[in-house]
Amino acid sequence: MRLAELSARSGVPTATIKYYLREGLLPAGRRVSATQAAYDDVHLRRLRLVRAMIQVGRVPVATVREVLAAVDDDSLDHHMRLGAAVWALPHELGGTDVTADDDGAEVTEAARGAVDALLDRLDWPFARLAGADSPAYRTLVGALVRLAQLGYPWDIDHLTPYGRLAERLAVADLDMVQGYGPADEQVEAAIAVTVLYEPVLLSLRRLADGEESYRRFGEQEHAPGDDAPEADG
Amino acid sequence: MRLAELSARSGVPTATIKYYLREGLLPAGRRVSATQAAYDDVHLRRLRLVRAMIQVGRVPVATVREVLAAVDDDSLDHHMRLGAAVWALPHELGGTDVTADDDGAEVTEAARGAVDALLDRLDWPFARLAGADSPAYRTLVGALVRLAQLGYPWDIDHLTPYGRLAERLAVADLDMVQGYGPADEQVEAAIAVTVLYEPVLLSLRRLADGEESYRRFGEQEHAPGDDAPEADG
């Protein structure tokens, strides 16, 4: 397909596609004349992925390039390509800029110890070995430091159920990723699922929190369909 | 306690505390002289909460004021105060700025239908009744629109397990909130737990994804303790 069709099918303006081509985020098309190139489904898929990372994940262009290098690295096996690509994705949510004073250093040490103990308890050998090399590990340590500094100290017994639920989320994530046929597509899908399902997960959690709060505290006074209009009414 | 002690115990600079006082995010202290006021544990707790919202949740000051108004509204029962406070919290993660063209409107309609069907299937009457009045509902619709537009169409069968896991997260969340004694503290804790556990949850999910990917694809070639140093070595 020509550039115009690639733009129409992806919903990405041609100027943006040209920018991605210049930045090396999209492989060049096959030359068909001095001024025209042809693109195929590989370009379309890659374009969607780049857009997901930049628009939803707000991943910087330089990082997108790193992630894609991992996706395209044939020297890595499937697990390593999946891992390297997701690994390079930044965490949008804060929690890592730990204060550098003595108190901060002590709290950080304690948080690191808690994360290691949690990973042992969960029996996650891969995460345990990677340790602070993993951006997700560092985000978790930073989040615990924040909790402590803000007066909401963590408790490993409270964290464990979140870890167990994360295990089940990962099963759902990987099942979805494996639904995408060939290995190349799976790696791209893993990145998209990681980025695009974060808002899905967080909004479902907030809705479920409301539901659970309603169940525990609100049932008597606010029965649905009683003091509020029927959903389908 | 005096302002200096409030600052020392909370880790918030006195200039910032004065700013929060001026903005009405913190109730005034009890006057003890023409130039001095006394603060207590209620101020300390409120200060921590304001900081959690502003620093971690990046909640705008005007929104913090709205959230706190709900926290302090004695006319609401416990569920409604919890709900109103968490309700007012913005969602940091994107997904809502849906394109306004015809295609976008159609995709949005379809996404709304999918969310309603999902809520019915999950049997979440409170969320179903609130519908698009709920910011979390709108975020979820926006996230599904994004998925479709980026070429990763949703499937209600894929979304259902995330909903079921969100239910279990909500049980863990509310158990933690109820661990905070009096009702006032519970409402404050609910906000803090909502905001501060988002990075915890997302980083645990990424670690678990790596673990699950390792289990499915990497076991043979990358046994831990085999080609990598022992975690405790």
JSON list of N, CA and C in Angstrom, two decimals, chain A residues 48 56 77 79 89-90 92-93 124-127 129 146 150 152 162 170 173 175-176 178 193-194 198 202 205-206 209 211 213-214 216-217 221-222 224 229, chain B residues 48 56 77 79 89-90 92-93 124-127 129 136 146 150 162 170 173 175 178 192-194 198 202-203 205-206 209 211 213-214 216-217 221-222 224 229:
[
{"chain": "A", "resi": 48, "resn": "ARG", "atom": "N", "xyz": [0.94, 0.96, 14.60]},
{"chain": "A", "resi": 48, "resn": "ARG", "atom": "CA", "xyz": [-0.03, 0.93, 15.70]},
{"chain": "A", "resi": 48, "resn": "ARG", "atom": "C", "xyz": [0.68, 0.82, 17.04]},
{"chain": "A", "resi": 56, "resn": "VAL", "atom": "N", "xyz": [-0.46, 6.55, 24.35]},
{"chain": "A", "resi": 56, "resn": "VAL", "atom": "CA", "xyz": [-1.05, 6.06, 25.60]},
{"chain": "A", "resi": 56, "resn": "VAL", "atom": "C", "xyz": [0.02, 5.92, 26.68]},
{"chain": "A", "resi": 77, "resn": "ASP", "atom": "N", "xyz": [16.03, -15.16, 22.56]},
{"chain": "A", "resi": 77, "resn": "ASP", "atom": "CA", "xyz": [14.93, -16.11, 22.43]},
{"chain": "A", "resi": 77, "resn": "ASP", "atom": "C", "xyz": [13.62, -15.39, 22.77]},
{"chain": "A", "resi": 79, "resn": "HIS", "atom": "N", "xyz": [11.32, -15.54, 25.18]},
{"chain": "A", "resi": 79, "resn": "HIS", "atom": "CA", "xyz": [11.13, -14.94, 26.51]},
{"chain": "A", "resi": 79, "resn": "HIS", "atom": "C", "xyz": [11.97, -13.68, 26.67]},
{"chain": "A", "resi": 89, "resn": "LEU", "atom": "N", "xyz": [10.11, -0.37, 28.77]},
{"chain": "A", "resi": 89, "resn": "LEU", "atom": "CA", "xyz": [9.00, 0.57, 28.90]},
{"chain": "A", "resi": 89, "resn": "LEU", "atom": "C", "xyz": [9.11, 1.32, 30.22]},
{"chain": "A", "resi": 90, "resn": "PRO", "atom": "N", "xyz": [8.99, 2.63, 30.19]},
{"chain": "A", "resi": 90, "resn": "PRO", "atom": "CA", "xyz": [9.05, 3.37, 31.45]},
{"chain": "A", "resi": 90, "resn": "PRO", "atom": "C", "xyz": [7.75, 3.20, 32.24]},
{"chain": "A", "resi": 92, "resn": "GLU", "atom": "N", "xyz": [4.87, 5.08, 34.02]},
{"chain": "A", "resi": 92, "resn": "GLU", "atom": "CA", "xyz": [4.37, 6.45, 34.03]},
{"chain": "A", "resi": 92, "resn": "GLU", "atom": "C", "xyz": [4.08, 6.94, 35.44]},
{"chain": "A", "resi": 93, "resn": "LEU", "atom": "N", "xyz": [3.62, 6.04, 36.30]},
{"chain": "A", "resi": 93, "resn": "LEU", "atom": "CA", "xyz": [3.23, 6.46, 37.64]},
{"chain": "A", "resi": 93, "resn": "LEU", "atom": "C", "xyz": [4.45, 6.68, 38.52]},
{"chain": "A", "resi": 124, "resn": "TRP", "atom": "N", "xyz": [9.08, -15.80, 43.26]},
{"chain": "A", "resi": 124, "resn": "TRP", "atom": "CA", "xyz": [9.29, -15.24, 41.92]},
{"chain": "A", "resi": 124, "resn": "TRP", "atom": "C", "xyz": [10.80, -15.20, 41.66]},
{"chain": "A", "resi": 125, "resn": "PRO", "atom": "N", "xyz": [11.39, -16.31, 41.20]},
{"chain": "A", "resi": 125, "resn": "PRO", "atom": "CA", "xyz": [12.86, -16.36, 41.10]},
{"chain": "A", "resi": 125, "resn": "PRO", "atom": "C", "xyz": [13.43, -15.40, 40.07]},
{"chain": "A", "resi": 126, "resn": "PHE", "atom": "N", "xyz": [12.70, -15.18, 38.99]},
{"chain": "A", "resi": 126, "resn": "PHE", "atom": "CA", "xyz": [13.22, -14.31, 37.92]},
{"chain": "A", "resi": 126, "resn": "PHE", "atom": "C", "xyz": [13.34, -12.87, 38.42]},
{"chain": "A", "resi": 127, "resn": "ALA", "atom": "N", "xyz": [12.29, -12.38, 39.06]},
{"chain": "A", "resi": 127, "resn": "ALA", "atom": "CA", "xyz": [12.30, -11.02, 39.60]},
{"chain": "A", "resi": 127, "resn": "ALA", "atom": "C", "xyz": [13.34, -10.89, 40.71]},
{"chain": "A", "resi": 129, "resn": "LEU", "atom": "N", "xyz": [16.16, -12.55, 41.04]},
{"chain": "A", "resi": 129, "resn": "LEU", "atom": "CA", "xyz": [17.50, -12.51, 40.46]},
{"chain": "A", "resi": 129, "resn": "LEU", "atom": "C", "xyz": [17.79, -11.17, 39.81]},
{"chain": "A", "resi": 146, "resn": "ARG", "atom": "N", "xyz": [7.54, 5.89, 49.42]},
{"chain": "A", "resi": 146, "resn": "ARG", "atom": "CA", "xyz": [6.51, 6.92, 49.47]},
{"chain": "A", "resi": 146, "resn": "ARG", "atom": "C", "xyz": [5.45, 6.62, 50.53]},
{"chain": "A", "resi": 150, "resn": "LEU", "atom": "N", "xyz": [4.81, 9.02, 53.69]},
{"chain": "A", "resi": 150, "resn": "LEU", "atom": "CA", "xyz": [3.54, 9.72, 53.80]},
{"chain": "A", "resi": 150, "resn": "LEU", "atom": "C", "xyz": [2.71, 9.21, 54.98]},
{"chain": "A", "resi": 152, "resn": "TYR", "atom": "N", "xyz": [1.85, 6.01, 55.72]},
{"chain": "A", "resi": 152, "resn": "TYR", "atom": "CA", "xyz": [1.07, 4.80, 55.52]},
{"chain": "A", "resi": 152, "resn": "TYR", "atom": "C", "xyz": [2.02, 3.62, 55.38]},
{"chain": "A", "resi": 162, "resn": "TYR", "atom": "N", "xyz": [-1.76, -8.62, 46.95]},
{"chain": "A", "resi": 162, "resn": "TYR", "atom": "CA", "xyz": [-1.60, -7.89, 45.68]},
{"chain": "A", "resi": 162, "resn": "TYR", "atom": "C", "xyz": [-0.65, -8.66, 44.76]},
{"chain": "A", "resi": 170, "resn": "ALA", "atom": "N", "xyz": [-1.08, -11.71, 35.36]},
{"chain": "A", "resi": 170, "resn": "ALA", "atom": "CA", "xyz": [-0.05, -12.10, 34.40]},
{"chain": "A", "resi": 170, "resn": "ALA", "atom": "C", "xyz": [-0.52, -13.28, 33.56]},
{"chain": "A", "resi": 173, "resn": "ASP", "atom": "N", "xyz": [-2.78, -11.79, 31.09]},
{"chain": "A", "resi": 173, "resn": "ASP", "atom": "CA", "xyz": [-1.98, -11.02, 30.12]},
{"chain": "A", "resi": 173, "resn": "ASP", "atom": "C", "xyz": [-1.33, -11.96, 29.09]},
{"chain": "A", "resi": 175, "resn": "ASP", "atom": "N", "xyz": [-2.01, -15.09, 28.38]},
{"chain": "A", "resi": 175, "resn": "ASP", "atom": "CA", "xyz": [-2.99, -15.81, 27.56]},
{"chain": "A", "resi": 175, "resn": "ASP", "atom": "C", "xyz": [-3.39, -14.93, 26.38]},
{"chain": "A", "resi": 176, "resn": "MET", "atom": "N", "xyz": [-3.60, -13.65, 26.66]},
{"chain": "A", "resi": 176, "resn": "MET", "atom": "CA", "xyz": [-4.01, -12.73, 25.60]},
{"chain": "A", "resi": 176, "resn": "MET", "atom": "C", "xyz": [-2.88, -12.58, 24.59]},
{"chain": "A", "resi": 178, "resn": "GLN", "atom": "N", "xyz": [-0.49, -14.67, 23.89]},
{"chain": "A", "resi": 178, "resn": "GLN", "atom": "CA", "xyz": [-0.31, -15.89, 23.10]},
{"chain": "A", "resi": 178, "resn": "GLN", "atom": "C", "xyz": [-1.41, -16.09, 22.06]},
{"chain": "A", "resi": 193, "resn": "VAL", "atom": "N", "xyz": [-0.32, -4.74, 25.20]},
{"chain": "A", "resi": 193, "resn": "VAL", "atom": "CA", "xyz": [-1.15, -5.19, 26.32]},
{"chain": "A", "resi": 193, "resn": "VAL", "atom": "C", "xyz": [-0.65, -4.55, 27.62]},
{"chain": "A", "resi": 194, "resn": "THR", "atom": "N", "xyz": [0.68, -4.50, 27.77]},
{"chain": "A", "resi": 194, "resn": "THR", "atom": "CA", "xyz": [1.24, -3.90, 28.98]},
{"chain": "A", "resi": 194, "resn": "THR", "atom": "C", "xyz": [0.79, -2.45, 29.11]},
{"chain": "A", "resi": 198, "resn": "GLU", "atom": "N", "xyz": [-3.13, -0.95, 31.30]},
{"chain": "A", "resi": 198, "resn": "GLU", "atom": "CA", "xyz": [-2.96, -0.28, 32.60]},
{"chain": "A", "resi": 198, "resn": "GLU", "atom": "C", "xyz": [-4.18, 0.59, 32.95]},
{"chain": "A", "resi": 202, "resn": "LEU", "atom": "N", "xyz": [-6.71, -0.12, 36.13]},
{"chain": "A", "resi": 202, "resn": "LEU", "atom": "CA", "xyz": [-6.90, 0.86, 37.20]},
{"chain": "A", "resi": 202, "resn": "LEU", "atom": "C", "xyz": [-8.35, 1.35, 37.27]},
{"chain": "A", "resi": 205, "resn": "ARG", "atom": "N", "xyz": [-10.40, -1.37, 38.85]},
{"chain": "A", "resi": 205, "resn": "ARG", "atom": "CA", "xyz": [-10.16, -1.41, 40.30]},
{"chain": "A", "resi": 205, "resn": "ARG", "atom": "C", "xyz": [-10.98, -0.33, 41.01]},
{"chain": "A", "resi": 206, "resn": "ARG", "atom": "N", "xyz": [-11.02, 0.87, 40.44]},
{"chain": "A", "resi": 206, "resn": "ARG", "atom": "CA", "xyz": [-11.80, 1.94, 41.10]},
{"chain": "A", "resi": 206, "resn": "ARG", "atom": "C", "xyz": [-13.29, 1.61, 41.11]},
{"chain": "A", "resi": 209, "resn": "ASP", "atom": "N", "xyz": [-13.77, -1.02, 43.71]},
{"chain": "A", "resi": 209, "resn": "ASP", "atom": "CA", "xyz": [-13.68, -0.42, 45.05]},
{"chain": "A", "resi": 209, "resn": "ASP", "atom": "C", "xyz": [-15.03, 0.18, 45.45]},
{"chain": "A", "resi": 211, "resn": "GLU", "atom": "N", "xyz": [-17.93, -0.64, 44.29]},
{"chain": "A", "resi": 211, "resn": "GLU", "atom": "CA", "xyz": [-18.87, -1.75, 44.46]},
{"chain": "A", "resi": 211, "resn": "GLU", "atom": "C", "xyz": [-18.71, -2.39, 45.84]},
{"chain": "A", "resi": 213, "resn": "SER", "atom": "N", "xyz": [-17.27, -1.10, 48.53]},
{"chain": "A", "resi": 213, "resn": "SER", "atom": "CA", "xyz": [-17.62, -0.14, 49.58]},
{"chain": "A", "resi": 213, "resn": "SER", "atom": "C", "xyz": [-19.14, -0.09, 49.75]},
{"chain": "A", "resi": 214, "resn": "TYR", "atom": "N", "xyz": [-19.83, -0.11, 48.62]},
{"chain": "A", "resi": 214, "resn": "TYR", "atom": "CA", "xyz": [-21.29, -0.11, 48.62]},
{"chain": "A", "resi": 214, "resn": "TYR", "atom": "C", "xyz": [-21.82, -1.36, 49.33]},
{"chain": "A", "resi": 216, "resn": "ARG", "atom": "N", "xyz": [-20.27, -3.15, 51.56]},
{"chain": "A", "resi": 216, "resn": "ARG", "atom": "CA", "xyz": [-19.95, -3.20, 53.00]},
{"chain": "A", "resi": 216, "resn": "ARG", "atom": "C", "xyz": [-20.69, -2.14, 53.80]},
{"chain": "A", "resi": 217, "resn": "PHE", "atom": "N", "xyz": [-20.83, -0.93, 53.22]},
{"chain": "A", "resi": 217, "resn": "PHE", "atom": "CA", "xyz": [-21.33, 0.18, 54.04]},
{"chain": "A", "resi": 217, "resn": "PHE", "atom": "C", "xyz": [-22.64, 0.78, 53.56]},
{"chain": "A", "resi": 221, "resn": "GLU", "atom": "N", "xyz": [-28.98, 1.77, 53.09]},
{"chain": "A", "resi": 221, "resn": "GLU", "atom": "CA", "xyz": [-29.56, 3.08, 52.74]},
{"chain": "A", "resi": 221, "resn": "GLU", "atom": "C", "xyz": [-29.70, 3.31, 51.25]},
{"chain": "A", "resi": 222, "resn": "HIS", "atom": "N", "xyz": [-28.85, 2.64, 50.44]},
{"chain": "A", "resi": 222, "resn": "HIS", "atom": "CA", "xyz": [-28.84, 2.96, 49.01]},
{"chain": "A", "resi": 222, "resn": "HIS", "atom": "C", "xyz": [-29.01, 1.73, 48.15]},
{"chain": "A", "resi": 224, "resn": "PRO", "atom": "N", "xyz": [-29.85, -0.30, 45.07]},
{"chain": "A", "resi": 224, "resn": "PRO", "atom": "CA", "xyz": [-30.04, 0.14, 43.69]},
{"chain": "A", "resi": 224, "resn": "PRO", "atom": "C", "xyz": [-31.45, -0.19, 43.23]},
{"chain": "A", "resi": 229, "resn": "PRO", "atom": "N", "xyz": [-32.73, 5.67, 39.86]},
{"chain": "A", "resi": 229, "resn": "PRO", "atom": "CA", "xyz": [-33.46, 5.12, 38.72]},
{"chain": "A", "resi": 229, "resn": "PRO", "atom": "C", "xyz": [-32.87, 3.80, 38.26]},
{"chain": "B", "resi": 48, "resn": "ARG", "atom": "N", "xyz": [-0.48, 14.72, 55.51]},
{"chain": "B", "resi": 48, "resn": "ARG", "atom": "CA", "xyz": [0.05, 13.56, 54.80]},
{"chain": "B", "resi": 48, "resn": "ARG", "atom": "C", "xyz": [-0.83, 13.21, 53.60]},
{"chain": "B", "resi": 56, "resn": "VAL", "atom": "N", "xyz": [2.07, 12.25, 44.75]},
{"chain": "B", "resi": 56, "resn": "VAL", "atom": "CA", "xyz": [2.01, 10.96, 44.07]},
{"chain": "B", "resi": 56, "resn": "VAL", "atom": "C", "xyz": [0.88, 10.94, 43.04]},
{"chain": "B", "resi": 77, "resn": "ASP", "atom": "N", "xyz": [-23.33, 9.52, 54.43]},
{"chain": "B", "resi": 77, "resn": "ASP", "atom": "CA", "xyz": [-22.99, 8.36, 55.25]},
{"chain": "B", "resi": 77, "resn": "ASP", "atom": "C", "xyz": [-21.61, 7.85, 54.84]},
{"chain": "B", "resi": 79, "resn": "HIS", "atom": "N", "xyz": [-20.34, 5.14, 53.33]},
{"chain": "B", "resi": 79, "resn": "HIS", "atom": "CA", "xyz": [-20.11, 4.71, 51.95]},
{"chain": "B", "resi": 79, "resn": "HIS", "atom": "C", "xyz": [-20.05, 5.90, 51.01]},
{"chain": "B", "resi": 89, "resn": "LEU", "atom": "N", "xyz": [-11.16, 11.91, 42.65]},
{"chain": "B", "resi": 89, "resn": "LEU", "atom": "CA", "xyz": [-9.75, 11.77, 42.25]},
{"chain": "B", "resi": 89, "resn": "LEU", "atom": "C", "xyz": [-9.65, 11.60, 40.74]},
{"chain": "B", "resi": 90, "resn": "PRO", "atom": "N", "xyz": [-8.77, 12.36, 40.11]},
{"chain": "B", "resi": 90, "resn": "PRO", "atom": "CA", "xyz": [-8.62, 12.18, 38.66]},
{"chain": "B", "resi": 90, "resn": "PRO", "atom": "C", "xyz": [-7.87, 10.89, 38.36]},
{"chain": "B", "resi": 92, "resn": "GLU", "atom": "N", "xyz": [-4.83, 9.41, 36.43]},
{"chain": "B", "resi": 92, "resn": "GLU", "atom": "CA", "xyz": [-3.63, 9.95, 35.81]},
{"chain": "B", "resi": 92, "resn": "GLU", "atom": "C", "xyz": [-3.39, 9.35, 34.44]},
{"chain": "B", "resi": 93, "resn": "LEU", "atom": "N", "xyz": [-3.73, 8.07, 34.28]},
{"chain": "B", "resi": 93, "resn": "LEU", "atom": "CA", "xyz": [-3.44, 7.39, 33.02]},
{"chain": "B", "resi": 93, "resn": "LEU", "atom": "C", "xyz": [-4.42, 7.80, 31.94]},
{"chain": "B", "resi": 124, "resn": "TRP", "atom": "N", "xyz": [-22.21, -5.79, 38.87]},
{"chain": "B", "resi": 124, "resn": "TRP", "atom": "CA", "xyz": [-21.79, -4.62, 39.65]},
{"chain": "B", "resi": 124, "resn": "TRP", "atom": "C", "xyz": [-22.90, -3.57, 39.56]},
{"chain": "B", "resi": 125, "resn": "PRO", "atom": "N", "xyz": [-23.92, -3.66, 40.40]},
{"chain": "B", "resi": 125, "resn": "PRO", "atom": "CA", "xyz": [-25.09, -2.78, 40.23]},
{"chain": "B", "resi": 125, "resn": "PRO", "atom": "C", "xyz": [-24.77, -1.31, 40.47]},
{"chain": "B", "resi": 126, "resn": "PHE", "atom": "N", "xyz": [-23.87, -1.04, 41.39]},
{"chain": "B", "resi": 126, "resn": "PHE", "atom": "CA", "xyz": [-23.57, 0.35, 41.73]},
{"chain": "B", "resi": 126, "resn": "PHE", "atom": "C", "xyz": [-22.90, 1.06, 40.54]},
{"chain": "B", "resi": 127, "resn": "ALA", "atom": "N", "xyz": [-21.91, 0.40, 39.96]},
{"chain": "B", "resi": 127, "resn": "ALA", "atom": "CA", "xyz": [-21.21, 0.96, 38.79]},
{"chain": "B", "resi": 127, "resn": "ALA", "atom": "C", "xyz": [-22.16, 1.07, 37.60]},
{"chain": "B", "resi": 129, "resn": "LEU", "atom": "N", "xyz": [-25.42, 1.55, 37.66]},
{"chain": "B", "resi": 129, "resn": "LEU", "atom": "CA", "xyz": [-26.34, 2.66, 37.87]},
{"chain": "B", "resi": 129, "resn": "LEU", "atom": "C", "xyz": [-25.65, 4.00, 37.64]},
{"chain": "B", "resi": 136, "resn": "ALA", "atom": "N", "xyz": [-14.37, 6.75, 36.53]},
{"chain": "B", "resi": 136, "resn": "ALA", "atom": "CA", "xyz": [-13.70, 5.48, 36.23]},
{"chain": "B", "resi": 136, "resn": "ALA", "atom": "C", "xyz": [-14.37, 4.78, 35.05]},
{"chain": "B", "resi": 146, "resn": "ARG", "atom": "N", "xyz": [-9.38, 3.38, 22.70]},
{"chain": "B", "resi": 146, "resn": "ARG", "atom": "CA", "xyz": [-7.97, 3.38, 22.31]},
{"chain": "B", "resi": 146, "resn": "ARG", "atom": "C", "xyz": [-7.53, 2.01, 21.79]},
{"chain": "B", "resi": 150, "resn": "LEU", "atom": "N", "xyz": [-6.20, 1.45, 18.03]},
{"chain": "B", "resi": 150, "resn": "LEU", "atom": "CA", "xyz": [-4.81, 1.07, 17.82]},
{"chain": "B", "resi": 150, "resn": "LEU", "atom": "C", "xyz": [-4.69, -0.35, 17.27]},
{"chain": "B", "resi": 162, "resn": "TYR", "atom": "N", "xyz": [-10.18, -9.72, 34.12]},
{"chain": "B", "resi": 162, "resn": "TYR", "atom": "CA", "xyz": [-9.64, -8.51, 34.76]},
{"chain": "B", "resi": 162, "resn": "TYR", "atom": "C", "xyz": [-10.66, -7.94, 35.75]},
{"chain": "B", "resi": 170, "resn": "ALA", "atom": "N", "xyz": [-10.32, -5.14, 45.23]},
{"chain": "B", "resi": 170, "resn": "ALA", "atom": "CA", "xyz": [-11.17, -4.26, 46.03]},
{"chain": "B", "resi": 170, "resn": "ALA", "atom": "C", "xyz": [-11.34, -4.82, 47.44]},
{"chain": "B", "resi": 173, "resn": "ASP", "atom": "N", "xyz": [-8.21, -3.95, 49.14]},
{"chain": "B", "resi": 173, "resn": "ASP", "atom": "CA", "xyz": [-8.20, -2.50, 49.40]},
{"chain": "B", "resi": 173, "resn": "ASP", "atom": "C", "xyz": [-9.07, -2.16, 50.61]},
{"chain": "B", "resi": 175, "resn": "ASP", "atom": "N", "xyz": [-10.24, -4.11, 52.96]},
{"chain": "B", "resi": 175, "resn": "ASP", "atom": "CA", "xyz": [-9.73, -4.70, 54.21]},
{"chain": "B", "resi": 175, "resn": "ASP", "atom": "C", "xyz": [-8.68, -3.78, 54.81]},
{"chain": "B", "resi": 178, "resn": "GLN", "atom": "N", "xyz": [-10.33, -0.61, 56.19]},
{"chain": "B", "resi": 178, "resn": "GLN", "atom": "CA", "xyz": [-11.05, -0.83, 57.45]},
{"chain": "B", "resi": 178, "resn": "GLN", "atom": "C", "xyz": [-10.09, -1.06, 58.62]},
{"chain": "B", "resi": 192, "resn": "ALA", "atom": "N", "xyz": [-5.71, 7.58, 50.19]},
{"chain": "B", "resi": 192, "resn": "ALA", "atom": "CA", "xyz": [-4.28, 7.28, 50.14]},
{"chain": "B", "resi": 192, "resn": "ALA", "atom": "C", "xyz": [-4.04, 5.91, 49.50]},
{"chain": "B", "resi": 193, "resn": "VAL", "atom": "N", "xyz": [-4.85, 4.92, 49.88]},
{"chain": "B", "resi": 193, "resn": "VAL", "atom": "CA", "xyz": [-4.68, 3.57, 49.34]},
{"chain": "B", "resi": 193, "resn": "VAL", "atom": "C", "xyz": [-4.95, 3.57, 47.83]},
{"chain": "B", "resi": 194, "resn": "THR", "atom": "N", "xyz": [-5.99, 4.31, 47.43]},
{"chain": "B", "resi": 194, "resn": "THR", "atom": "CA", "xyz": [-6.31, 4.38, 46.00]},
{"chain": "B", "resi": 194, "resn": "THR", "atom": "C", "xyz": [-5.13, 4.94, 45.21]},
{"chain": "B", "resi": 198, "resn": "GLU", "atom": "N", "xyz": [-1.58, 2.40, 43.35]},
{"chain": "B", "resi": 198, "resn": "GLU", "atom": "CA", "xyz": [-1.56, 2.23, 41.89]},
{"chain": "B", "resi": 198, "resn": "GLU", "atom": "C", "xyz": [-0.16, 1.87, 41.39]},
{"chain": "B", "resi": 202, "resn": "LEU", "atom": "N", "xyz": [0.80, -1.73, 39.60]},
{"chain": "B", "resi": 202, "resn": "LEU", "atom": "CA", "xyz": [1.32, -1.81, 38.23]},
{"chain": "B", "resi": 202, "resn": "LEU", "atom": "C", "xyz": [2.72, -2.39, 38.19]},
{"chain": "B", "resi": 203, "resn": "SER", "atom": "N", "xyz": [3.54, -2.10, 39.20]},
{"chain": "B", "resi": 203, "resn": "SER", "atom": "CA", "xyz": [4.89, -2.67, 39.17]},
{"chain": "B", "resi": 203, "resn": "SER", "atom": "C", "xyz": [4.85, -4.16, 39.50]},
{"chain": "B", "resi": 205, "resn": "ARG", "atom": "N", "xyz": [2.42, -6.10, 38.70]},
{"chain": "B", "resi": 205, "resn": "ARG", "atom": "CA", "xyz": [1.93, -6.74, 37.47]},
{"chain": "B", "resi": 205, "resn": "ARG", "atom": "C", "xyz": [3.08, -6.94, 36.47]},
{"chain": "B", "resi": 206, "resn": "ARG", "atom": "N", "xyz": [3.93, -5.93, 36.33]},
{"chain": "B", "resi": 206, "resn": "ARG", "atom": "CA", "xyz": [5.03, -6.09, 35.37]},
{"chain": "B", "resi": 206, "resn": "ARG", "atom": "C", "xyz": [6.01, -7.17, 35.82]},
{"chain": "B", "resi": 209, "resn": "ASP", "atom": "N", "xyz": [4.35, -10.43, 35.12]},
{"chain": "B", "resi": 209, "resn": "ASP", "atom": "CA", "xyz": [4.37, -10.71, 33.68]},
{"chain": "B", "resi": 209, "resn": "ASP", "atom": "C", "xyz": [5.71, -11.34, 33.30]},
{"chain": "B", "resi": 211, "resn": "GLU", "atom": "N", "xyz": [7.73, -12.94, 35.25]},
{"chain": "B", "resi": 211, "resn": "GLU", "atom": "CA", "xyz": [7.78, -14.27, 35.87]},
{"chain": "B", "resi": 211, "resn": "GLU", "atom": "C", "xyz": [7.01, -15.29, 35.03]},
{"chain": "B", "resi": 213, "resn": "SER", "atom": "N", "xyz": [6.13, -15.07, 31.85]},
{"chain": "B", "resi": 213, "resn": "SER", "atom": "CA", "xyz": [6.77, -15.24, 30.54]},
{"chain": "B", "resi": 213, "resn": "SER", "atom": "C", "xyz": [7.96, -16.19, 30.67]},
{"chain": "B", "resi": 214, "resn": "TYR", "atom": "N", "xyz": [8.71, -16.01, 31.74]},
{"chain": "B", "resi": 214, "resn": "TYR", "atom": "CA", "xyz": [9.86, -16.88, 32.04]},
{"chain": "B", "resi": 214, "resn": "TYR", "atom": "C", "xyz": [9.39, -18.33, 32.19]},
{"chain": "B", "resi": 216, "resn": "ARG", "atom": "N", "xyz": [6.69, -19.69, 30.98]},
{"chain": "B", "resi": 216, "resn": "ARG", "atom": "CA", "xyz": [6.15, -20.28, 29.76]},
{"chain": "B", "resi": 216, "resn": "ARG", "atom": "C", "xyz": [7.20, -20.49, 28.67]},
{"chain": "B", "resi": 217, "resn": "PHE", "atom": "N", "xyz": [8.12, -19.52, 28.55]},
{"chain": "B", "resi": 217, "resn": "PHE", "atom": "CA", "xyz": [9.01, -19.56, 27.38]},
{"chain": "B", "resi": 217, "resn": "PHE", "atom": "C", "xyz": [10.49, -19.72, 27.72]},
{"chain": "B", "resi": 221, "resn": "GLU", "atom": "N", "xyz": [16.13, -22.62, 28.85]},
{"chain": "B", "resi": 221, "resn": "GLU", "atom": "CA", "xyz": [17.42, -21.98, 28.56]},
{"chain": "B", "resi": 221, "resn": "GLU", "atom": "C", "xyz": [17.96, -21.12, 29.71]},
{"chain": "B", "resi": 222, "resn": "HIS", "atom": "N", "xyz": [17.05, -20.61, 30.57]},
{"chain": "B", "resi": 222, "resn": "HIS", "atom": "CA", "xyz": [17.51, -19.66, 31.58]},
{"chain": "B", "resi": 222, "resn": "HIS", "atom": "C", "xyz": [17.08, -20.06, 32.98]},
{"chain": "B", "resi": 224, "resn": "PRO", "atom": "N", "xyz": [17.14, -20.21, 36.74]},
{"chain": "B", "resi": 224, "resn": "PRO", "atom": "CA", "xyz": [17.80, -19.34, 37.71]},
{"chain": "B", "resi": 224, "resn": "PRO", "atom": "C", "xyz": [18.78, -20.15, 38.55]},
{"chain": "B", "resi": 229, "resn": "PRO", "atom": "N", "xyz": [23.85, -15.59, 38.68]},
{"chain": "B", "resi": 229, "resn": "PRO", "atom": "CA", "xyz": [24.28, -15.78, 40.07]},
{"chain": "B", "resi": 229, "resn": "PRO", "atom": "C", "xyz": [23.09, -16.04, 40.99]}
]
